[in-house]
Amino acid sequence: MRFNCLICGKGGQGVITLNRTIGNILSLLGYKVISAETHGMAMRGGSVSTFLKCGEFKSAGFGYNQADYIISTDYEEYLNNKHYLKNDGYNIVNTDKNNKNNNGVFFDATKLSLKIFKSPKYANYFLLFIFFSLLGKIDLIDVKNILINQKLLDENKYTLILKELKDVI
Amino acid sequence: MKNFLMGNELIALAAYNAGVRSAYAYPGTPSSEILEYFSKISDEVYAQWSINEKIALELAGAEAISGKYVLCSMKQVGLNVAADPFFSIAYTGVKGALVIASADDPGPYSSQTEQDSRMYAMSAKLPVFDPINPEDAYFLTKKAVDLSHKYEIPVMIRPVMRVCHSRQSIDVDIEKNNLIISNSFEKDTARWAATPKFRKQLHSILNQKLKDISNKYYKEFKINKKSDFAVVGSGYSFAMAMDIVAEDGLNIDLYKLDLPFPLSDELIKSLLEEYEKILVIEETQPVIEMQFARRDKVFGRLNDFITNMGELTYQYLQSKLYQFLGKQNEIEEFDVNVKSAKPRLCPGCGHRPAFYAIKKVAKNRGIFPGDIGCYTLGVNLEAVDTCICMGASVTFAEGLKRANNDKVVIATIGDSTFFHTGVPALINAVANDSKIVLAILDNETTAMTGFQPVPHKHKKISIERVVKGCGVDFCKTIDPYDFDGSIRLLNEAIEYSEKNSTPAVVIFKHPCITKIKYKGKKKVVITDKCKNCKICYEKFECPAIFEDKLANAAKIDELLCVNCGVCMSVCPFDAIAYVDEVDDEV
């Protein structure tokens, strides 16, 4: 499997954790992944973007118009990075605005997380499961099992998230 | 693939697997995770966050001349601080092994310069490895430890930020090794305490070591010519070049040079003979390129083919590789319009009211030297005017006051930075009757780099006692959440300093908001008294307050707000107030 993915958002929204979680899951499932993060100043609310490549690569870099996926925890940061997306690439964006376009999913993951879990902190799991279902090839049960093993999620939360996502995808 | 590890983690793991059991560091992005990870590998390691990089390197050196295998890590500007022992220990060499990991920051993303640590290695005459990605960092760090032990020479590994903070799938484990490491210092004055006469001999030994290393390391290096064009280089930018050549099917021969210094003369000569044109890709200064002394064939930074600043991006390298081959670059031009969000102090951060108070007391006659840490973000509040390097707020305050005697000079420095290099500067200011106010922003952690411990954490030492020991009589502590009290105390400090011709110190003490998980019990709201004067969200710039344009008023983002209520002190219309009890769960 080969793909390029850009994950972006604002410092504090869990961008780096999301990047690490996706890379970890793919590595444990036997894929070769390389990703690049930015730390430091960025964690104080500044723009954060991370690159992730799956396949036989030496670096995590790619140029404009080369991303198969953009996952963004923030609408403005999606706008800042959308020039990286291929013409037939997918966007997965957490936004409270009613933005729609043909090649992506725009939805209010924070609101969903607040609704089900009374906390915004599960918002990125909605993005993660949408990403893995768009990616195909990987069984969501395998993803779930890894997350449960690492004590990031439990069976009940997984069921609730998947139930909500049926209406989004 | 079992692991998805960061470059910094792999450097630490490789050092451990090669026999390193002690490590010293001062935190600095992008290097901090090296020591953090090392300290967690096993119970048998010793890991120390030292006061500054000079001290870290001297401690590491002392262990290494006693036969131990040691790692010392820092960021590139930290190497400036450690430069003195760095140059000297190159001459004495070591007995066990000493690897210095100096992390560079092309961009720069979180540093004051884009300097290249490999230049220091070259200048000090020490070998330096330059890994292209995390996996490479693992293998080259192991080589660095072995090389250091074999030749009794300190060795540098120089990862750039993209290597430090990249993660890669890799199958590695913690290895037990049976290395028997001698552990005692053997006296040898001519080597360890050399006078200038012996130093010349040590220099000659060092020169010989470098010659042996370059010949040996590149002995097996194969030249396999398929094209007239070659790209040579090291570091992350070279990894991207490798990906571009593979992805775009470019007719270029690639030569990865793990050890940019010392290069082998033989190798350089053969490459120059074989190829029509050679492009050098490396960051951020032309270390490899300078060693290829042929302007007619060699392309790089010295003939302005490659830019002499900034990070080399995939996009940029792609266009340069096409240009190097004389090919049309078929990549579309993009109209990129990026509005990046700037970093800001967290909601509830104690630094914010401290800066706001400083600005308020100084009125329009203040000059504010600042320092390195989260609180550099005081620039957003117009309460930081200069930021040079670690500890320079105190010295700049002394100099600025001397040159601008009619101004009120209030310097800010964090607790960790104060111990790092602020203390000697404060002693200097006292000794020279400087009329400055120093505000020490004590949040009890090294927050910006990931919450490393500070010296006064375990109460073995206190900032107040150190300040008084420096000869400062006026040293008072206040919680910056007490905004009116802070204003009174700063005024008192200014008056004292002017009257007595001596520095006055105010310690603003409030634990880092991200550590204490502060959640006020009462909810803060903006009432209809709000005139939308913009002070709370623009001047005070709390990230949890924004402008509701429809209502023409300020509004609170409940997900971000920690209900600290400090904004109430700065609202001129008393339009911010506490309301009902809030649920602890939210």
mmCIF file of N, CA and C in Angstrom, chain B residues 23-120:
data_model
loop_
_atom_site.group_PDB
_atom_site.id
_atom_site.type_symbol
_atom_site.label_atom_id
_atom_site.label_comp_id
_atom_site.label_asym_id
_atom_site.label_seq_id
_atom_site.Cartn_x
_atom_site.Cartn_y
_atom_site.Cartn_z
ATOM 1 N N ALA B 23 23.778 9.822 30.377
ATOM 2 C CA ALA B 23 23.470 10.863 29.401
ATOM 3 C C ALA B 23 23.180 12.177 30.112
ATOM 4 N N TYR B 24 23.614 13.248 29.480
ATOM 5 C CA TYR B 24 23.426 14.593 30.026
ATOM 6 C C TYR B 24 22.844 15.475 28.930
ATOM 7 N N ALA B 25 21.990 16.423 29.328
ATOM 8 C CA ALA B 25 21.382 17.303 28.323
ATOM 9 C C ALA B 25 20.788 18.535 28.983
ATOM 10 N N TYR B 26 20.582 19.580 28.183
ATOM 11 C CA TYR B 26 19.688 20.665 28.570
ATOM 12 C C TYR B 26 18.601 20.666 27.503
ATOM 13 N N PRO B 27 17.322 20.796 27.915
ATOM 14 C CA PRO B 27 16.253 20.698 26.914
ATOM 15 C C PRO B 27 16.282 21.812 25.874
ATOM 16 N N GLY B 28 15.913 21.483 24.656
ATOM 17 C CA GLY B 28 15.812 22.470 23.583
ATOM 18 C C GLY B 28 15.206 21.795 22.362
ATOM 19 N N THR B 29 14.149 22.384 21.803
ATOM 20 C CA THR B 29 13.532 21.834 20.597
ATOM 21 C C THR B 29 14.502 22.018 19.438
ATOM 22 N N PRO B 30 14.834 21.015 18.626
ATOM 23 C CA PRO B 30 14.176 19.713 18.521
ATOM 24 C C PRO B 30 14.930 18.559 19.163
ATOM 25 N N SER B 31 15.673 18.775 20.246
ATOM 26 C CA SER B 31 16.511 17.688 20.770
ATOM 27 C C SER B 31 15.959 17.008 22.017
ATOM 28 N N SER B 32 14.959 17.610 22.673
ATOM 29 C CA SER B 32 14.609 17.227 24.048
ATOM 30 C C SER B 32 14.245 15.754 24.267
ATOM 31 N N GLU B 33 13.607 15.120 23.280
ATOM 32 C CA GLU B 33 13.133 13.746 23.501
ATOM 33 C C GLU B 33 14.277 12.741 23.601
ATOM 34 N N ILE B 34 15.505 13.137 23.226
ATOM 35 C CA ILE B 34 16.621 12.180 23.283
ATOM 36 C C ILE B 34 16.851 11.754 24.735
ATOM 37 N N LEU B 35 17.061 12.733 25.612
ATOM 38 C CA LEU B 35 17.325 12.385 27.017
ATOM 39 C C LEU B 35 16.081 11.806 27.688
ATOM 40 N N GLU B 36 14.908 12.379 27.331
ATOM 41 C CA GLU B 36 13.669 11.905 27.923
ATOM 42 C C GLU B 36 13.503 10.400 27.688
ATOM 43 N N TYR B 37 13.713 9.996 26.434
ATOM 44 C CA TYR B 37 13.544 8.589 26.078
ATOM 45 C C TYR B 37 14.646 7.746 26.724
ATOM 46 N N PHE B 38 15.881 8.260 26.697
ATOM 47 C CA PHE B 38 17.011 7.516 27.269
ATOM 48 C C PHE B 38 16.744 7.191 28.735
ATOM 49 N N SER B 39 16.197 8.175 29.468
ATOM 50 C CA SER B 39 16.000 7.989 30.917
ATOM 51 C C SER B 39 14.994 6.876 31.210
ATOM 52 N N LYS B 40 14.161 6.550 30.211
ATOM 53 C CA LYS B 40 13.120 5.540 30.462
ATOM 54 C C LYS B 40 13.487 4.155 29.940
ATOM 55 N N ILE B 41 14.663 4.008 29.300
ATOM 56 C CA ILE B 41 14.998 2.716 28.690
ATOM 57 C C ILE B 41 15.165 1.629 29.744
ATOM 58 N N SER B 42 15.896 1.944 30.790
ATOM 59 C CA SER B 42 16.104 0.912 31.814
ATOM 60 C C SER B 42 16.490 1.574 33.135
ATOM 61 N N ASP B 43 16.399 0.808 34.201
ATOM 62 C CA ASP B 43 16.731 1.349 35.528
ATOM 63 C C ASP B 43 18.228 1.568 35.702
ATOM 64 N N GLU B 44 19.029 0.924 34.850
ATOM 65 C CA GLU B 44 20.480 1.015 35.046
ATOM 66 C C GLU B 44 21.107 2.257 34.402
ATOM 67 N N VAL B 45 20.292 3.105 33.758
ATOM 68 C CA VAL B 45 20.899 4.286 33.142
ATOM 69 C C VAL B 45 20.903 5.469 34.104
ATOM 70 N N TYR B 46 21.860 6.366 33.885
ATOM 71 C CA TYR B 46 21.855 7.637 34.606
ATOM 72 C C TYR B 46 21.553 8.731 33.580
ATOM 73 N N ALA B 47 20.518 9.523 33.823
ATOM 74 C CA ALA B 47 20.170 10.605 32.894
ATOM 75 C C ALA B 47 19.996 11.889 33.684
ATOM 76 N N GLN B 48 20.627 12.940 33.233
ATOM 77 C CA GLN B 48 20.557 14.197 33.976
ATOM 78 C C GLN B 48 20.158 15.368 33.081
ATOM 79 N N TRP B 49 19.166 16.125 33.531
ATOM 80 C CA TRP B 49 18.906 17.428 32.916
ATOM 81 C C TRP B 49 19.838 18.401 33.631
ATOM 82 N N SER B 50 20.871 18.834 32.967
ATOM 83 C CA SER B 50 21.850 19.713 33.592
ATOM 84 C C SER B 50 21.358 21.160 33.526
ATOM 85 N N ILE B 51 22.043 22.047 34.232
ATOM 86 C CA ILE B 51 21.656 23.461 34.280
ATOM 87 C C ILE B 51 21.814 24.130 32.916
ATOM 88 N N ASN B 52 22.878 23.807 32.194
ATOM 89 C CA ASN B 52 23.022 24.313 30.824
ATOM 90 C C ASN B 52 23.915 23.358 30.028
ATOM 91 N N GLU B 53 24.109 23.656 28.748
ATOM 92 C CA GLU B 53 24.794 22.714 27.861
ATOM 93 C C GLU B 53 26.288 22.610 28.140
ATOM 94 N N LYS B 54 26.891 23.727 28.565
ATOM 95 C CA LYS B 54 28.321 23.685 28.894
ATOM 96 C C LYS B 54 28.550 22.706 30.044
ATOM 97 N N ILE B 55 27.689 22.802 31.047
ATOM 98 C CA ILE B 55 27.808 21.909 32.201
ATOM 99 C C ILE B 55 27.516 20.467 31.796
ATOM 100 N N ALA B 56 26.497 20.277 30.975
ATOM 101 C CA ALA B 56 26.169 18.926 30.499
ATOM 102 C C ALA B 56 27.359 18.289 29.784
ATOM 103 N N LEU B 57 27.995 19.039 28.901
ATOM 104 C CA LEU B 57 29.094 18.467 28.113
ATOM 105 C C LEU B 57 30.333 18.214 28.986
ATOM 106 N N GLU B 58 30.595 19.104 29.935
ATOM 107 C CA GLU B 58 31.735 18.875 30.828
ATOM 108 C C GLU B 58 31.542 17.628 31.688
ATOM 109 N N LEU B 59 30.304 17.435 32.173
ATOM 110 C CA LEU B 59 30.006 16.240 32.975
ATOM 111 C C LEU B 59 30.159 14.985 32.121
ATOM 112 N N ALA B 60 29.638 15.049 30.894
ATOM 113 C CA ALA B 60 29.735 13.905 29.983
ATOM 114 C C ALA B 60 31.211 13.609 29.681
ATOM 115 N N GLY B 61 31.985 14.675 29.457
ATOM 116 C CA GLY B 61 33.409 14.517 29.162
ATOM 117 C C GLY B 61 34.157 13.867 30.322
ATOM 118 N N ALA B 62 33.829 14.287 31.539
ATOM 119 C CA ALA B 62 34.515 13.742 32.713
ATOM 120 C C ALA B 62 34.249 12.246 32.860
ATOM 121 N N GLU B 63 33.011 11.840 32.568
ATOM 122 C CA GLU B 63 32.715 10.400 32.629
ATOM 123 C C GLU B 63 33.424 9.657 31.504
ATOM 124 N N ALA B 64 33.464 10.289 30.326
ATOM 125 C CA ALA B 64 34.052 9.611 29.157
ATOM 126 C C ALA B 64 35.566 9.457 29.294
ATOM 127 N N ILE B 65 36.240 10.372 29.992
ATOM 128 C CA ILE B 65 37.691 10.175 30.160
ATOM 129 C C ILE B 65 37.964 9.153 31.263
ATOM 130 N N SER B 66 36.918 8.783 32.002
ATOM 131 C CA SER B 66 37.059 7.721 33.004
ATOM 132 C C SER B 66 36.716 6.356 32.418
ATOM 133 N N GLY B 67 36.473 6.305 31.114
ATOM 134 C CA GLY B 67 36.221 5.022 30.460
ATOM 135 C C GLY B 67 34.766 4.706 30.205
ATOM 136 N N LYS B 68 33.869 5.579 30.650
ATOM 137 C CA LYS B 68 32.436 5.313 30.461
ATOM 138 C C LYS B 68 31.981 5.682 29.047
ATOM 139 N N TYR B 69 30.853 5.069 28.624
ATOM 140 C CA TYR B 69 30.224 5.406 27.354
ATOM 141 C C TYR B 69 29.115 6.420 27.652
ATOM 142 N N VAL B 70 29.211 7.606 27.061
ATOM 143 C CA VAL B 70 28.318 8.693 27.460
ATOM 144 C C VAL B 70 27.693 9.390 26.247
ATOM 145 N N LEU B 71 26.459 9.854 26.453
ATOM 146 C CA LEU B 71 25.760 10.625 25.427
ATOM 147 C C LEU B 71 25.473 12.012 25.994
ATOM 148 N N CYS B 72 25.666 13.045 25.160
ATOM 149 C CA CYS B 72 25.328 14.397 25.589
ATOM 150 C C CYS B 72 24.494 15.011 24.477
ATOM 151 N N SER B 73 23.269 15.476 24.800
ATOM 152 C CA SER B 73 22.433 15.998 23.722
ATOM 153 C C SER B 73 21.995 17.430 23.990
ATOM 154 N N MET B 74 21.782 18.146 22.892
ATOM 155 C CA MET B 74 21.449 19.572 22.980
ATOM 156 C C MET B 74 20.928 20.025 21.625
ATOM 157 N N LYS B 75 20.394 21.251 21.585
ATOM 158 C CA LYS B 75 20.055 21.811 20.285
ATOM 159 C C LYS B 75 21.229 22.643 19.793
ATOM 160 N N GLN B 76 21.164 23.037 18.522
ATOM 161 C CA GLN B 76 22.323 23.699 17.906
ATOM 162 C C GLN B 76 22.782 24.949 18.655
ATOM 163 N N VAL B 77 21.852 25.769 19.149
ATOM 164 C CA VAL B 77 22.286 26.971 19.859
ATOM 165 C C VAL B 77 22.819 26.622 21.255
ATOM 166 N N GLY B 78 22.432 25.447 21.739
ATOM 167 C CA GLY B 78 23.019 24.949 22.988
ATOM 168 C C GLY B 78 24.490 24.627 22.794
ATOM 169 N N LEU B 79 24.825 24.177 21.574
ATOM 170 C CA LEU B 79 26.227 23.885 21.281
ATOM 171 C C LEU B 79 27.070 25.158 21.355
ATOM 172 N N ASN B 80 26.463 26.310 21.051
ATOM 173 C CA ASN B 80 27.192 27.581 21.236
ATOM 174 C C ASN B 80 27.613 27.739 22.698
ATOM 175 N N VAL B 81 26.681 27.388 23.592
ATOM 176 C CA VAL B 81 26.958 27.500 25.030
ATOM 177 C C VAL B 81 28.043 26.503 25.430
ATOM 178 N N ALA B 82 28.021 25.317 24.807
ATOM 179 C CA ALA B 82 28.967 24.257 25.151
ATOM 180 C C ALA B 82 30.248 24.309 24.314
ATOM 181 N N ALA B 83 30.404 25.357 23.520
ATOM 182 C CA ALA B 83 31.521 25.381 22.561
ATOM 183 C C ALA B 83 32.887 25.278 23.244
ATOM 184 N N ASP B 84 33.018 25.886 24.405
ATOM 185 C CA ASP B 84 34.329 25.904 25.057
ATOM 186 C C ASP B 84 34.844 24.488 25.374
ATOM 187 N N PRO B 85 34.079 23.688 26.165
ATOM 188 C CA PRO B 85 34.545 22.315 26.374
ATOM 189 C C PRO B 85 34.577 21.491 25.098
ATOM 190 N N PHE B 86 33.692 21.788 24.153
ATOM 191 C CA PHE B 86 33.606 21.019 22.901
ATOM 192 C C PHE B 86 34.936 21.055 22.143
ATOM 193 N N PHE B 87 35.508 22.253 22.025
ATOM 194 C CA PHE B 87 36.781 22.376 21.300
ATOM 195 C C PHE B 87 37.929 21.726 22.070
ATOM 196 N N SER B 88 37.914 21.901 23.382
ATOM 197 C CA SER B 88 39.040 21.419 24.169
ATOM 198 C C SER B 88 39.070 19.898 24.260
ATOM 199 N N ILE B 89 37.894 19.298 24.416
ATOM 200 C CA ILE B 89 37.841 17.851 24.595
ATOM 201 C C ILE B 89 38.144 17.110 23.291
ATOM 202 N N ALA B 90 38.055 17.836 22.167
ATOM 203 C CA ALA B 90 38.484 17.240 20.896
ATOM 204 C C ALA B 90 39.983 16.916 20.975
ATOM 205 N N TYR B 91 40.733 17.797 21.624
ATOM 206 C CA TYR B 91 42.179 17.582 21.756
ATOM 207 C C TYR B 91 42.503 16.450 22.731
ATOM 208 N N THR B 92 41.882 16.495 23.908
ATOM 209 C CA THR B 92 42.216 15.462 24.906
ATOM 210 C C THR B 92 41.701 14.097 24.461
ATOM 211 N N GLY B 93 40.565 14.102 23.758
ATOM 212 C CA GLY B 93 39.943 12.831 23.414
ATOM 213 C C GLY B 93 39.313 12.210 24.652
ATOM 214 N N VAL B 94 38.856 10.959 24.511
ATOM 215 C CA VAL B 94 38.181 10.280 25.619
ATOM 216 C C VAL B 94 38.749 8.877 25.760
ATOM 217 N N LYS B 95 38.315 8.173 26.796
ATOM 218 C CA LYS B 95 38.732 6.776 26.969
ATOM 219 C C LYS B 95 37.618 5.802 26.610
ATOM 220 N N GLY B 96 36.434 6.069 27.112
ATOM 221 C CA GLY B 96 35.285 5.198 26.798
ATOM 222 C C GLY B 96 34.721 5.583 25.454
ATOM 223 N N ALA B 97 33.606 6.299 25.481
ATOM 224 C CA ALA B 97 33.025 6.843 24.246
ATOM 225 C C ALA B 97 32.208 8.072 24.612
ATOM 226 N N LEU B 98 32.258 9.083 23.743
ATOM 227 C CA LEU B 98 31.439 10.275 23.950
ATOM 228 C C LEU B 98 30.768 10.653 22.636
ATOM 229 N N VAL B 99 29.447 10.572 22.630
ATOM 230 C CA VAL B 99 28.700 10.996 21.448
ATOM 231 C C VAL B 99 27.918 12.249 21.800
ATOM 232 N N ILE B 100 28.099 13.277 20.977
ATOM 233 C CA ILE B 100 27.389 14.536 21.183
ATOM 234 C C ILE B 100 26.322 14.639 20.111
ATOM 235 N N ALA B 101 25.061 14.628 20.548
ATOM 236 C CA ALA B 101 23.968 14.784 19.586
ATOM 237 C C ALA B 101 23.577 16.253 19.591
ATOM 238 N N SER B 102 23.807 16.932 18.472
ATOM 239 C CA SER B 102 23.430 18.338 18.373
ATOM 240 C C SER B 102 22.376 18.469 17.277
ATOM 241 N N ALA B 103 21.160 18.853 17.674
ATOM 242 C CA ALA B 103 20.027 18.870 16.744
ATOM 243 C C ALA B 103 19.879 20.241 16.096
ATOM 244 N N ASP B 104 19.878 20.259 14.768
ATOM 245 C CA ASP B 104 19.762 21.516 14.026
ATOM 246 C C ASP B 104 18.315 21.795 13.634
ATOM 247 N N ASP B 105 18.057 23.048 13.282
ATOM 248 C CA ASP B 105 16.683 23.471 13.022
ATOM 249 C C ASP B 105 16.577 24.320 11.760
ATOM 250 N N PRO B 106 16.823 23.702 10.561
ATOM 251 C CA PRO B 106 16.650 24.490 9.338
ATOM 252 C C PRO B 106 15.195 24.945 9.244
ATOM 253 N N GLY B 107 14.992 26.103 8.864
ATOM 254 C CA GLY B 107 13.617 26.660 8.804
ATOM 255 C C GLY B 107 13.628 28.149 9.132
ATOM 256 N N PRO B 108 14.026 28.520 10.378
ATOM 257 C CA PRO B 108 14.023 27.700 11.587
ATOM 258 C C PRO B 108 12.611 27.641 12.152
ATOM 259 N N TYR B 109 12.283 26.534 12.845
ATOM 260 C CA TYR B 109 10.937 26.362 13.395
ATOM 261 C C TYR B 109 10.838 26.838 14.838
ATOM 262 N N SER B 110 11.882 26.597 15.626
ATOM 263 C CA SER B 110 11.786 27.016 17.029
ATOM 264 C C SER B 110 13.167 27.397 17.567
ATOM 265 N N SER B 111 13.875 28.221 16.802
ATOM 266 C CA SER B 111 15.227 28.614 17.198
ATOM 267 C C SER B 111 15.511 30.019 16.732
ATOM 268 N N GLN B 112 16.594 30.588 17.277
ATOM 269 C CA GLN B 112 16.972 31.940 16.861
ATOM 270 C C GLN B 112 17.933 31.952 15.672
ATOM 271 N N THR B 113 18.498 30.800 15.288
ATOM 272 C CA THR B 113 19.364 30.754 14.099
ATOM 273 C C THR B 113 19.147 29.444 13.325
ATOM 274 N N GLU B 114 19.696 29.417 12.101
ATOM 275 C CA GLU B 114 19.666 28.195 11.284
ATOM 276 C C GLU B 114 21.062 27.578 11.194
ATOM 277 N N GLN B 115 21.904 27.891 12.159
ATOM 278 C CA GLN B 115 23.304 27.456 12.090
ATOM 279 C C GLN B 115 23.441 25.941 11.943
ATOM 280 N N ASP B 116 24.596 25.526 11.412
ATOM 281 C CA ASP B 116 24.854 24.129 11.091
ATOM 282 C C ASP B 116 25.889 23.592 12.080
ATOM 283 N N SER B 117 25.476 22.665 12.924
ATOM 284 C CA SER B 117 26.391 22.112 13.939
ATOM 285 C C SER B 117 27.593 21.413 13.305
ATOM 286 N N ARG B 118 27.423 20.947 12.069
ATOM 287 C CA ARG B 118 28.542 20.253 11.399
ATOM 288 C C ARG B 118 29.722 21.195 11.209
ATOM 289 N N MET B 119 29.424 22.504 11.107
ATOM 290 C CA MET B 119 30.498 23.494 11.000
ATOM 291 C C MET B 119 31.349 23.508 12.271
ATOM 292 N N TYR B 120 30.664 23.350 13.412
ATOM 293 C CA TYR B 120 31.384 23.271 14.687
ATOM 294 C C TYR B 120 32.269 22.036 14.728
#
